[in-house]
Amino acid sequence: MTPRKSPPALRRHKPSKQGVVTLNGRDHYLGYWPDGQKKAPSDLQAAYDALVAEWLANGRRPTVEAPPPLTIAELILQFWERYATVYYRHTDGTPTSEQENYKLSLRPLRKLFGKLPAAEFSPLKLKAVRQTLIAADVSRGVINQRIGRVKRLFKWAVAEELVGEPVHRALMAVEGLKAGRSEARETDRVEPVPDEHVDAVLPFLPTALSAMVRVQRLTGMRPGEAAQMRGRDLDTTGEVWVYKPARHKTTWRGKERVVLLGPKCREVLRPFLKPDPDAYLFSPWDAREELFATKRAARKTKVQPSQICRRKAKPQRKPAAFYTRHTYASAVARACVKAGVAHWHPNQLRHSRATEVRGAFGLEAAQVVLGHARANVTEVYAERNLTLAARVAAETG
């Protein structure tokens, strides 16, 4: 069958009142065609002539339209679906905290430059994102972490050939904010918490949380490690118990974390051991039941029939299986207010233990207790004991 010599005609599409031409089975709508006008408007005819001329010049084949440039919002979506949700998760499939960190880091980028082509993102635009974080009173260290995640977004995009390598190389030229040399808020150095402040807070915490504080103070565990203790993770056969957290900060590196529990720690833990090895020792559910029991015991008036059981069969909010580091820290903060002591954070207990062990047994012992691979990391946690230096100065200086 010989192909037709004349190009397809321009015709009027009644429902949409537009001029249309069909090329290679695809309809091309070219603009408005008023009612009652038999001849196409001049601008419509010009659009038709240009389209057909291009089609004929291409050998009556459809012209390949260049895809629209990838926007930053689209890049973030691809990064999230193809990488972040796959890579940043625990071995059991649950997301790590880094997923939430990326949400917080990429949100201002999407808000400011979501519609911008990703290939046009530049160092000055990255600094504009950073400035919004400074204006939001985010601390300098956190700002540097979040900007680093934005850079890693573009590093991934380069590896996937979504943007050119010069884009990422240019962003790497933006240095992190230096201490005391920017408008960003500086945070105080994390110091060990005085034992008297810890003891003052314990009566104002639920029994489970009070025990968790004592265990963390005795072992130097991270808050998350203490909160997620289970019977399955404990070896109670020896004189010194062994705790191997199923999850910890360096799980993704394939490293094993071992925490040794001495006699004081064992006595704290014994009342919380449960028949179910998968049950968490320090349970928010148990804390809630303890609160209800305390309120019932303190009640002075008679319980009315309508008040006997007000619990919902299917409540919308239920206690979690274990405390997170955020709920743990919030409970300690409330207890500090009730106790009338300066606010302290659970991670300071780790610093307290490190300083205590370093003073008594040396830096290497503190390194082993904290589970650090390098001693220089331990020095961040363990304050130097200047007693010996003071004695040297007094006797020889």
PDB file of C-alpha atoms in Angstrom, residues 141-324:
ATOM      1  CA  GLY A 141      26.606  20.396  64.462  1.00  0.00           C
ATOM      2  CA  VAL A 142      23.151  19.317  63.322  1.00  0.00           C
ATOM      3  CA  ILE A 143      23.269  21.808  60.432  1.00  0.00           C
ATOM      4  CA  ASN A 144      26.531  20.303  59.193  1.00  0.00           C
ATOM      5  CA  GLN A 145      25.018  16.821  59.404  1.00  0.00           C
ATOM      6  CA  ARG A 146      21.922  17.817  57.432  1.00  0.00           C
ATOM      7  CA  ILE A 147      23.881  19.631  54.731  1.00  0.00           C
ATOM      8  CA  GLY A 148      26.076  16.547  54.475  1.00  0.00           C
ATOM      9  CA  ARG A 149      22.980  14.474  53.723  1.00  0.00           C
ATOM     10  CA  VAL A 150      21.981  16.890  50.954  1.00  0.00           C
ATOM     11  CA  LYS A 151      25.430  16.393  49.426  1.00  0.00           C
ATOM     12  CA  ARG A 152      24.997  12.616  49.667  1.00  0.00           C
ATOM     13  CA  LEU A 153      21.689  12.936  47.811  1.00  0.00           C
ATOM     14  CA  PHE A 154      23.528  14.434  44.846  1.00  0.00           C
ATOM     15  CA  LYS A 155      26.360  11.911  45.158  1.00  0.00           C
ATOM     16  CA  TRP A 156      23.765   9.157  44.743  1.00  0.00           C
ATOM     17  CA  ALA A 157      22.231  11.035  41.803  1.00  0.00           C
ATOM     18  CA  VAL A 158      25.626  11.146  40.070  1.00  0.00           C
ATOM     19  CA  ALA A 159      26.086   7.393  40.585  1.00  0.00           C
ATOM     20  CA  GLU A 160      22.653   6.793  39.032  1.00  0.00           C
ATOM     21  CA  GLU A 161      23.480   9.161  36.132  1.00  0.00           C
ATOM     22  CA  LEU A 162      20.581  11.434  37.045  1.00  0.00           C
ATOM     23  CA  VAL A 163      22.781  14.542  37.235  1.00  0.00           C
ATOM     24  CA  GLY A 164      26.258  15.321  36.009  1.00  0.00           C
ATOM     25  CA  GLU A 165      29.315  14.787  38.195  1.00  0.00           C
ATOM     26  CA  PRO A 166      30.236  18.522  38.224  1.00  0.00           C
ATOM     27  CA  VAL A 167      27.079  19.253  40.257  1.00  0.00           C
ATOM     28  CA  HIS A 168      28.213  17.099  43.170  1.00  0.00           C
ATOM     29  CA  ARG A 169      31.830  18.262  42.879  1.00  0.00           C
ATOM     30  CA  ALA A 170      30.707  21.877  43.135  1.00  0.00           C
ATOM     31  CA  LEU A 171      28.593  21.163  46.228  1.00  0.00           C
ATOM     32  CA  MET A 172      31.554  19.500  47.945  1.00  0.00           C
ATOM     33  CA  ALA A 173      33.334  22.853  47.808  1.00  0.00           C
ATOM     34  CA  VAL A 174      30.904  24.125  50.478  1.00  0.00           C
ATOM     35  CA  GLU A 175      32.710  23.563  53.775  1.00  0.00           C
ATOM     36  CA  GLY A 176      30.992  22.828  57.045  1.00  0.00           C
ATOM     37  CA  LEU A 177      30.383  25.583  59.568  1.00  0.00           C
ATOM     38  CA  LYS A 178      33.306  26.056  61.950  1.00  0.00           C
ATOM     39  CA  ALA A 179      32.921  26.516  65.691  1.00  0.00           C
ATOM     40  CA  GLY A 180      32.604  30.171  66.643  1.00  0.00           C
ATOM     41  CA  ARG A 181      32.826  31.345  63.037  1.00  0.00           C
ATOM     42  CA  SER A 182      29.194  31.381  62.008  1.00  0.00           C
ATOM     43  CA  GLU A 183      25.810  32.635  63.128  1.00  0.00           C
ATOM     44  CA  ALA A 184      24.680  29.111  63.970  1.00  0.00           C
ATOM     45  CA  ARG A 185      23.848  28.269  67.570  1.00  0.00           C
ATOM     46  CA  GLU A 186      26.566  26.458  69.474  1.00  0.00           C
ATOM     47  CA  THR A 187      25.712  23.720  71.965  1.00  0.00           C
ATOM     48  CA  ASP A 188      27.348  23.113  75.304  1.00  0.00           C
ATOM     49  CA  ARG A 189      29.792  20.267  75.601  1.00  0.00           C
ATOM     50  CA  VAL A 190      28.207  17.088  76.981  1.00  0.00           C
ATOM     51  CA  GLU A 191      29.448  16.636  80.537  1.00  0.00           C
ATOM     52  CA  PRO A 192      29.021  13.781  83.033  1.00  0.00           C
ATOM     53  CA  VAL A 193      25.932  14.169  85.190  1.00  0.00           C
ATOM     54  CA  PRO A 194      26.494  14.400  88.974  1.00  0.00           C
ATOM     55  CA  ASP A 195      25.329  11.293  90.817  1.00  0.00           C
ATOM     56  CA  GLU A 196      23.287  13.402  93.237  1.00  0.00           C
ATOM     57  CA  HIS A 197      21.243  14.728  90.318  1.00  0.00           C
ATOM     58  CA  VAL A 198      20.637  11.189  89.104  1.00  0.00           C
ATOM     59  CA  ASP A 199      19.568  10.014  92.565  1.00  0.00           C
ATOM     60  CA  ALA A 200      17.232  13.000  92.964  1.00  0.00           C
ATOM     61  CA  VAL A 201      15.360  12.133  89.773  1.00  0.00           C
ATOM     62  CA  LEU A 202      14.814   8.400  90.405  1.00  0.00           C
ATOM     63  CA  PRO A 203      11.779   8.742  92.754  1.00  0.00           C
ATOM     64  CA  PHE A 204       9.918  10.725  90.086  1.00  0.00           C
ATOM     65  CA  LEU A 205      10.312   8.078  87.381  1.00  0.00           C
ATOM     66  CA  PRO A 206       8.250   4.914  86.830  1.00  0.00           C
ATOM     67  CA  THR A 207       9.889   1.831  88.305  1.00  0.00           C
ATOM     68  CA  ALA A 208      10.969   0.548  84.885  1.00  0.00           C
ATOM     69  CA  LEU A 209      12.580   3.837  83.885  1.00  0.00           C
ATOM     70  CA  SER A 210      14.228   4.228  87.274  1.00  0.00           C
ATOM     71  CA  ALA A 211      15.807   0.801  86.830  1.00  0.00           C
ATOM     72  CA  MET A 212      16.851   1.652  83.290  1.00  0.00           C
ATOM     73  CA  VAL A 213      18.666   4.772  84.531  1.00  0.00           C
ATOM     74  CA  ARG A 214      20.531   2.748  87.161  1.00  0.00           C
ATOM     75  CA  VAL A 215      21.490   0.061  84.634  1.00  0.00           C
ATOM     76  CA  GLN A 216      22.777   2.649  82.196  1.00  0.00           C
ATOM     77  CA  ARG A 217      24.758   4.411  84.927  1.00  0.00           C
ATOM     78  CA  LEU A 218      26.374   1.122  85.978  1.00  0.00           C
ATOM     79  CA  THR A 219      27.242  -0.059  82.475  1.00  0.00           C
ATOM     80  CA  GLY A 220      27.738   3.018  80.277  1.00  0.00           C
ATOM     81  CA  MET A 221      25.334   1.681  77.671  1.00  0.00           C
ATOM     82  CA  ARG A 222      23.784   3.934  75.059  1.00  0.00           C
ATOM     83  CA  PRO A 223      20.180   4.918  75.903  1.00  0.00           C
ATOM     84  CA  GLY A 224      18.790   2.831  73.039  1.00  0.00           C
ATOM     85  CA  GLU A 225      20.745  -0.238  74.134  1.00  0.00           C
ATOM     86  CA  ALA A 226      19.376  -0.007  77.664  1.00  0.00           C
ATOM     87  CA  ALA A 227      15.820   0.572  76.446  1.00  0.00           C
ATOM     88  CA  GLN A 228      15.763  -2.484  74.167  1.00  0.00           C
ATOM     89  CA  MET A 229      17.046  -5.136  76.555  1.00  0.00           C
ATOM     90  CA  ARG A 230      15.329  -8.522  76.171  1.00  0.00           C
ATOM     91  CA  GLY A 231      15.763 -11.819  77.939  1.00  0.00           C
ATOM     92  CA  ARG A 232      16.826 -13.389  74.654  1.00  0.00           C
ATOM     93  CA  ASP A 233      19.813 -11.043  74.481  1.00  0.00           C
ATOM     94  CA  LEU A 234      21.056 -11.867  77.998  1.00  0.00           C
ATOM     95  CA  ASP A 235      23.363 -14.694  79.040  1.00  0.00           C
ATOM     96  CA  THR A 236      22.739 -15.146  82.764  1.00  0.00           C
ATOM     97  CA  THR A 237      24.700 -18.386  83.255  1.00  0.00           C
ATOM     98  CA  GLY A 238      27.961 -16.916  84.548  1.00  0.00           C
ATOM     99  CA  GLU A 239      28.965 -14.774  87.493  1.00  0.00           C
ATOM    100  CA  VAL A 240      29.055 -11.809  85.141  1.00  0.00           C
ATOM    101  CA  TRP A 241      26.030 -11.572  82.868  1.00  0.00           C
ATOM    102  CA  VAL A 242      26.577 -10.848  79.189  1.00  0.00           C
ATOM    103  CA  TYR A 243      24.256  -8.628  77.159  1.00  0.00           C
ATOM    104  CA  LYS A 244      24.506  -8.599  73.350  1.00  0.00           C
ATOM    105  CA  PRO A 245      22.065  -6.034  71.929  1.00  0.00           C
ATOM    106  CA  ALA A 246      20.256  -7.185  68.803  1.00  0.00           C
ATOM    107  CA  ARG A 247      20.474  -3.595  67.556  1.00  0.00           C
ATOM    108  CA  HIS A 248      23.127  -1.033  68.227  1.00  0.00           C
ATOM    109  CA  LYS A 249      24.836   1.915  66.598  1.00  0.00           C
ATOM    110  CA  THR A 250      27.377  -0.128  64.604  1.00  0.00           C
ATOM    111  CA  THR A 251      25.208  -3.108  63.638  1.00  0.00           C
ATOM    112  CA  TRP A 252      25.369  -2.035  60.003  1.00  0.00           C
ATOM    113  CA  ARG A 253      29.150  -2.400  60.110  1.00  0.00           C
ATOM    114  CA  GLY A 254      28.851  -6.039  61.156  1.00  0.00           C
ATOM    115  CA  LYS A 255      30.296  -5.384  64.625  1.00  0.00           C
ATOM    116  CA  GLU A 256      29.078  -7.143  67.749  1.00  0.00           C
ATOM    117  CA  ARG A 257      28.362  -5.155  70.898  1.00  0.00           C
ATOM    118  CA  VAL A 258      29.020  -6.901  74.211  1.00  0.00           C
ATOM    119  CA  VAL A 259      28.032  -5.380  77.569  1.00  0.00           C
ATOM    120  CA  LEU A 260      29.113  -7.068  80.797  1.00  0.00           C
ATOM    121  CA  LEU A 261      26.756  -6.789  83.772  1.00  0.00           C
ATOM    122  CA  GLY A 262      28.186  -6.997  87.281  1.00  0.00           C
ATOM    123  CA  PRO A 263      26.488  -7.869  90.600  1.00  0.00           C
ATOM    124  CA  LYS A 264      24.926  -4.428  91.178  1.00  0.00           C
ATOM    125  CA  CYS A 265      23.436  -4.445  87.719  1.00  0.00           C
ATOM    126  CA  ARG A 266      22.150  -8.009  88.119  1.00  0.00           C
ATOM    127  CA  GLU A 267      20.217  -7.058  91.239  1.00  0.00           C
ATOM    128  CA  VAL A 268      18.539  -4.200  89.399  1.00  0.00           C
ATOM    129  CA  LEU A 269      17.575  -6.421  86.463  1.00  0.00           C
ATOM    130  CA  ARG A 270      16.280  -9.513  88.285  1.00  0.00           C
ATOM    131  CA  PRO A 271      12.757  -8.154  89.016  1.00  0.00           C
ATOM    132  CA  PHE A 272      12.303  -7.318  85.332  1.00  0.00           C
ATOM    133  CA  LEU A 273      13.209 -10.700  83.836  1.00  0.00           C
ATOM    134  CA  LYS A 274      10.161 -12.176  82.102  1.00  0.00           C
ATOM    135  CA  PRO A 275       9.137 -15.684  81.000  1.00  0.00           C
ATOM    136  CA  ASP A 276       8.866 -14.523  77.388  1.00  0.00           C
ATOM    137  CA  PRO A 277      12.441 -14.186  76.053  1.00  0.00           C
ATOM    138  CA  ASP A 278      11.275 -11.779  73.348  1.00  0.00           C
ATOM    139  CA  ALA A 279       9.609  -9.386  75.809  1.00  0.00           C
ATOM    140  CA  TYR A 280      11.409  -6.124  76.537  1.00  0.00           C
ATOM    141  CA  LEU A 281      12.507  -5.820  80.145  1.00  0.00           C
ATOM    142  CA  PHE A 282      11.578  -2.146  80.474  1.00  0.00           C
ATOM    143  CA  SER A 283       8.080  -1.876  79.050  1.00  0.00           C
ATOM    144  CA  PRO A 284       5.977   1.308  78.664  1.00  0.00           C
ATOM    145  CA  TRP A 285       2.939  -0.945  79.039  1.00  0.00           C
ATOM    146  CA  ASP A 286       4.105  -2.034  82.507  1.00  0.00           C
ATOM    147  CA  ALA A 287       4.765   1.609  83.410  1.00  0.00           C
ATOM    148  CA  ARG A 288       1.218   2.546  82.434  1.00  0.00           C
ATOM    149  CA  GLU A 289      -0.250  -0.285  84.510  1.00  0.00           C
ATOM    150  CA  GLU A 290       1.876   0.868  87.448  1.00  0.00           C
ATOM    151  CA  LEU A 291       0.514   4.406  87.037  1.00  0.00           C
ATOM    152  CA  PHE A 292      -3.077   3.146  86.988  1.00  0.00           C
ATOM    153  CA  ALA A 293      -2.479   1.032  90.095  1.00  0.00           C
ATOM    154  CA  THR A 294      -0.936   3.990  91.949  1.00  0.00           C
ATOM    155  CA  LYS A 295      -3.902   6.198  91.110  1.00  0.00           C
ATOM    156  CA  ARG A 296      -6.363   3.524  92.231  1.00  0.00           C
ATOM    157  CA  ALA A 297      -4.533   3.084  95.534  1.00  0.00           C
ATOM    158  CA  ALA A 298      -4.510   6.847  96.150  1.00  0.00           C
ATOM    159  CA  ARG A 299      -8.209   7.260  95.396  1.00  0.00           C
ATOM    160  CA  LYS A 300     -10.211   8.619  98.338  1.00  0.00           C
ATOM    161  CA  THR A 301     -13.753   8.447  96.970  1.00  0.00           C
ATOM    162  CA  LYS A 302     -15.865   5.439  96.131  1.00  0.00           C
ATOM    163  CA  VAL A 303     -15.677   4.142  92.575  1.00  0.00           C
ATOM    164  CA  GLN A 304     -18.940   4.829  90.776  1.00  0.00           C
ATOM    165  CA  PRO A 305     -20.492   2.048  88.635  1.00  0.00           C
ATOM    166  CA  SER A 306     -19.901   4.116  85.498  1.00  0.00           C
ATOM    167  CA  GLN A 307     -16.207   4.401  86.408  1.00  0.00           C
ATOM    168  CA  ILE A 308     -15.500   0.731  87.015  1.00  0.00           C
ATOM    169  CA  CYS A 309     -14.164   0.095  83.536  1.00  0.00           C
ATOM    170  CA  ARG A 310     -13.655   3.004  81.207  1.00  0.00           C
ATOM    171  CA  ARG A 311     -10.929   1.440  79.154  1.00  0.00           C
ATOM    172  CA  LYS A 312     -11.599   1.290  75.453  1.00  0.00           C
ATOM    173  CA  ALA A 313     -11.578  -2.127  73.826  1.00  0.00           C
ATOM    174  CA  LYS A 314      -9.592  -0.809  70.867  1.00  0.00           C
ATOM    175  CA  PRO A 315      -7.818   2.414  71.896  1.00  0.00           C
ATOM    176  CA  GLN A 316      -6.298   4.498  69.126  1.00  0.00           C
ATOM    177  CA  ARG A 317      -3.070   4.960  71.067  1.00  0.00           C
ATOM    178  CA  LYS A 318      -1.341   2.057  72.785  1.00  0.00           C
ATOM    179  CA  PRO A 319       1.934   1.964  74.714  1.00  0.00           C
ATOM    180  CA  ALA A 320       4.898   0.993  72.563  1.00  0.00           C
ATOM    181  CA  ALA A 321       6.757  -2.271  73.043  1.00  0.00           C
ATOM    182  CA  PHE A 322       9.828  -0.430  74.341  1.00  0.00           C
ATOM    183  CA  TYR A 323      11.010   3.086  75.116  1.00  0.00           C
ATOM    184  CA  THR A 324      12.724   5.027  72.369  1.00  0.00           C
TER     185      THR A 324
END
